[in-house]
Amino acid sequence: MQQSYTIRELAQEFGITARTMRHYEELGLLAPARRGQARVYSAADRTRLKLIVRGKRLGLSLEESREIIAMYDPEHGNEQQLRRLLERVREQRVALQARLADLQAMLAELDAVEAGCLASLAGAESAPTRPARRRANR
């Protein structure tokens, strides 16, 4: 007997909502069987969901995940699928490295502003205080 899963089981396993799974179904990314009103997910559906969730974490769009999943060909291997995924992973790495460089520049700027503020405060604390001037009565 083949392993089957409920929507609740898979949603909990992958840390997503049942609504998200229904959305993936509406988009044609998942196609569970039905038993009455209940959705019944197969091991293959679970694998597809795992790939979709992993793709989202890697920054792939749902359309890109669909494209890569559709490339799988059990008869001829998955070389094309792997090459496309590798290409996309490399693109994502370049984008993340650029974002990281931007964040590092922002952190350096924050460090400089913080150091300036601390220096100004230290200077203000060590400066002699002037006695308050008395106002002349008129």
Coordinates of C-alpha atoms in Angstrom, one line a residue:
M1 CA 0.0 0.0 0.0
Q2 CA 1.3 3.4 -1.0
Q3 CA 2.0 6.0 1.7
S4 CA -0.5 8.9 1.7
Y5 CA -0.7 12.1 3.6
T6 CA -3.4 14.6 4.6
I7 CA -3.1 18.3 3.9
R8 CA -2.6 19.0 7.6
E9 CA 0.2 16.5 7.9
L10 CA 2.2 18.0 5.0
A11 CA 1.5 21.5 6.0
Q12 CA 2.8 20.8 9.5
E13 CA 5.8 18.9 8.2
F14 CA 6.9 21.7 5.8
G15 CA 5.9 24.6 8.1
I16 CA 3.3 26.1 5.7
T17 CA -0.4 26.6 5.9
A18 CA -3.1 24.5 4.4
R19 CA -4.1 27.6 2.5
T20 CA -0.7 27.8 0.9
M21 CA -1.0 24.2 -0.2
R22 CA -4.5 24.9 -1.7
H23 CA -2.9 27.8 -3.5
Y24 CA -0.2 25.6 -4.9
E25 CA -3.0 23.2 -6.0
E26 CA -4.8 26.1 -7.7
L27 CA -1.6 27.0 -9.6
G28 CA -1.3 23.4 -10.8
L29 CA 1.9 22.7 -8.7
L30 CA 0.2 20.0 -6.7
A31 CA -2.6 17.6 -7.8
P32 CA -3.7 15.5 -4.9
A33 CA -6.2 12.7 -5.3
R34 CA -9.6 13.1 -3.6
R35 CA -11.5 10.9 -1.2
G36 CA -14.8 12.6 -1.0
Q37 CA -14.0 16.1 0.0
A38 CA -10.6 15.3 1.5
R39 CA -7.4 15.8 -0.4
V40 CA -5.0 12.8 -0.3
Y41 CA -1.4 13.4 -1.1
S42 CA 0.9 10.7 -2.4
A43 CA 4.6 10.3 -1.8
A44 CA 5.2 12.0 -5.2
D45 CA 3.1 14.9 -4.1
R46 CA 5.1 15.2 -0.9
T47 CA 8.3 15.2 -3.0
R48 CA 6.9 18.0 -5.2
L49 CA 6.0 20.0 -2.2
K50 CA 9.4 19.5 -0.7
L51 CA 11.0 20.8 -3.9
I52 CA 8.6 23.8 -4.0
V53 CA 9.3 24.8 -0.4
R54 CA 13.0 24.4 -1.0
G55 CA 12.8 26.5 -4.1
K56 CA 11.1 29.2 -2.2
R57 CA 13.8 29.2 0.4
L58 CA 16.4 29.5 -2.4
G59 CA 14.6 32.4 -3.9
L60 CA 13.0 30.7 -6.8
S61 CA 9.6 31.9 -8.0
L62 CA 6.8 29.4 -8.1
E63 CA 7.0 29.5 -11.9
E64 CA 10.7 28.6 -11.8
S65 CA 10.0 25.8 -9.4
R66 CA 7.2 24.5 -11.8
E67 CA 9.6 24.7 -14.7
I68 CA 12.4 22.8 -12.9
I69 CA 10.0 20.1 -11.6
A70 CA 8.5 19.6 -15.0
M71 CA 11.9 18.9 -16.5
Y72 CA 12.2 15.7 -14.5
D73 CA 12.3 12.7 -16.9
P74 CA 12.5 9.4 -15.1
E75 CA 13.2 7.5 -18.4
H76 CA 16.1 9.7 -19.5
G77 CA 17.5 11.1 -16.2
N78 CA 17.4 14.5 -14.8
E79 CA 20.4 16.1 -16.3
Q80 CA 18.4 19.0 -17.9
Q81 CA 16.6 19.6 -14.7
L82 CA 19.9 19.7 -12.7
R83 CA 21.5 22.0 -15.2
R84 CA 18.7 24.5 -15.0
L85 CA 18.6 24.3 -11.2
L86 CA 22.4 24.8 -11.1
E87 CA 22.1 27.9 -13.4
R88 CA 19.4 29.3 -11.1
V89 CA 21.3 28.6 -8.0
R90 CA 24.3 30.4 -9.4
E91 CA 22.2 33.4 -10.4
Q92 CA 20.7 33.5 -6.9
R93 CA 24.2 33.3 -5.4
V94 CA 25.3 36.4 -7.4
A95 CA 22.3 38.3 -6.3
L96 CA 22.7 37.4 -2.7
Q97 CA 26.4 38.4 -2.8
A98 CA 25.5 41.8 -4.2
R99 CA 22.9 42.2 -1.4
L100 CA 25.5 41.1 1.2
A101 CA 28.0 43.7 -0.1
D102 CA 25.2 46.4 0.2
L103 CA 24.5 45.3 3.7
Q104 CA 28.1 45.3 4.7
A105 CA 28.5 48.9 3.3
M106 CA 25.4 50.0 5.3
L107 CA 26.9 48.4 8.4
A108 CA 30.2 50.2 7.9
E109 CA 28.3 53.5 7.5
L110 CA 26.3 52.8 10.7
D111 CA 29.6 52.1 12.5
A112 CA 31.0 55.4 11.4
V113 CA 27.9 57.3 12.5
E114 CA 27.9 55.5 15.8
A115 CA 31.6 56.3 16.4
G116 CA 31.0 60.0 15.5
C117 CA 28.1 60.1 18.0
L118 CA 30.1 58.5 20.7
A119 CA 33.1 60.9 20.1
S120 CA 30.8 63.9 20.2
L121 CA 29.2 62.7 23.5
A122 CA 32.6 62.0 25.0
G123 CA 33.7 65.5 24.0
A124 CA 30.6 67.1 25.4
E125 CA 31.0 65.2 28.7
S126 CA 34.7 66.3 29.1
A127 CA 34.2 69.9 28.2
P128 CA 34.2 72.3 31.1
T129 CA 30.8 73.6 32.0
R130 CA 30.2 77.3 32.0
P131 CA 28.4 78.9 34.9
A132 CA 24.9 80.0 34.1
R133 CA 24.6 83.7 33.3
R134 CA 22.4 85.7 35.5
R135 CA 19.9 87.9 33.9
A136 CA 19.9 91.5 34.9
N137 CA 16.8 92.7 36.5
R138 CA 15.1 95.4 34.5

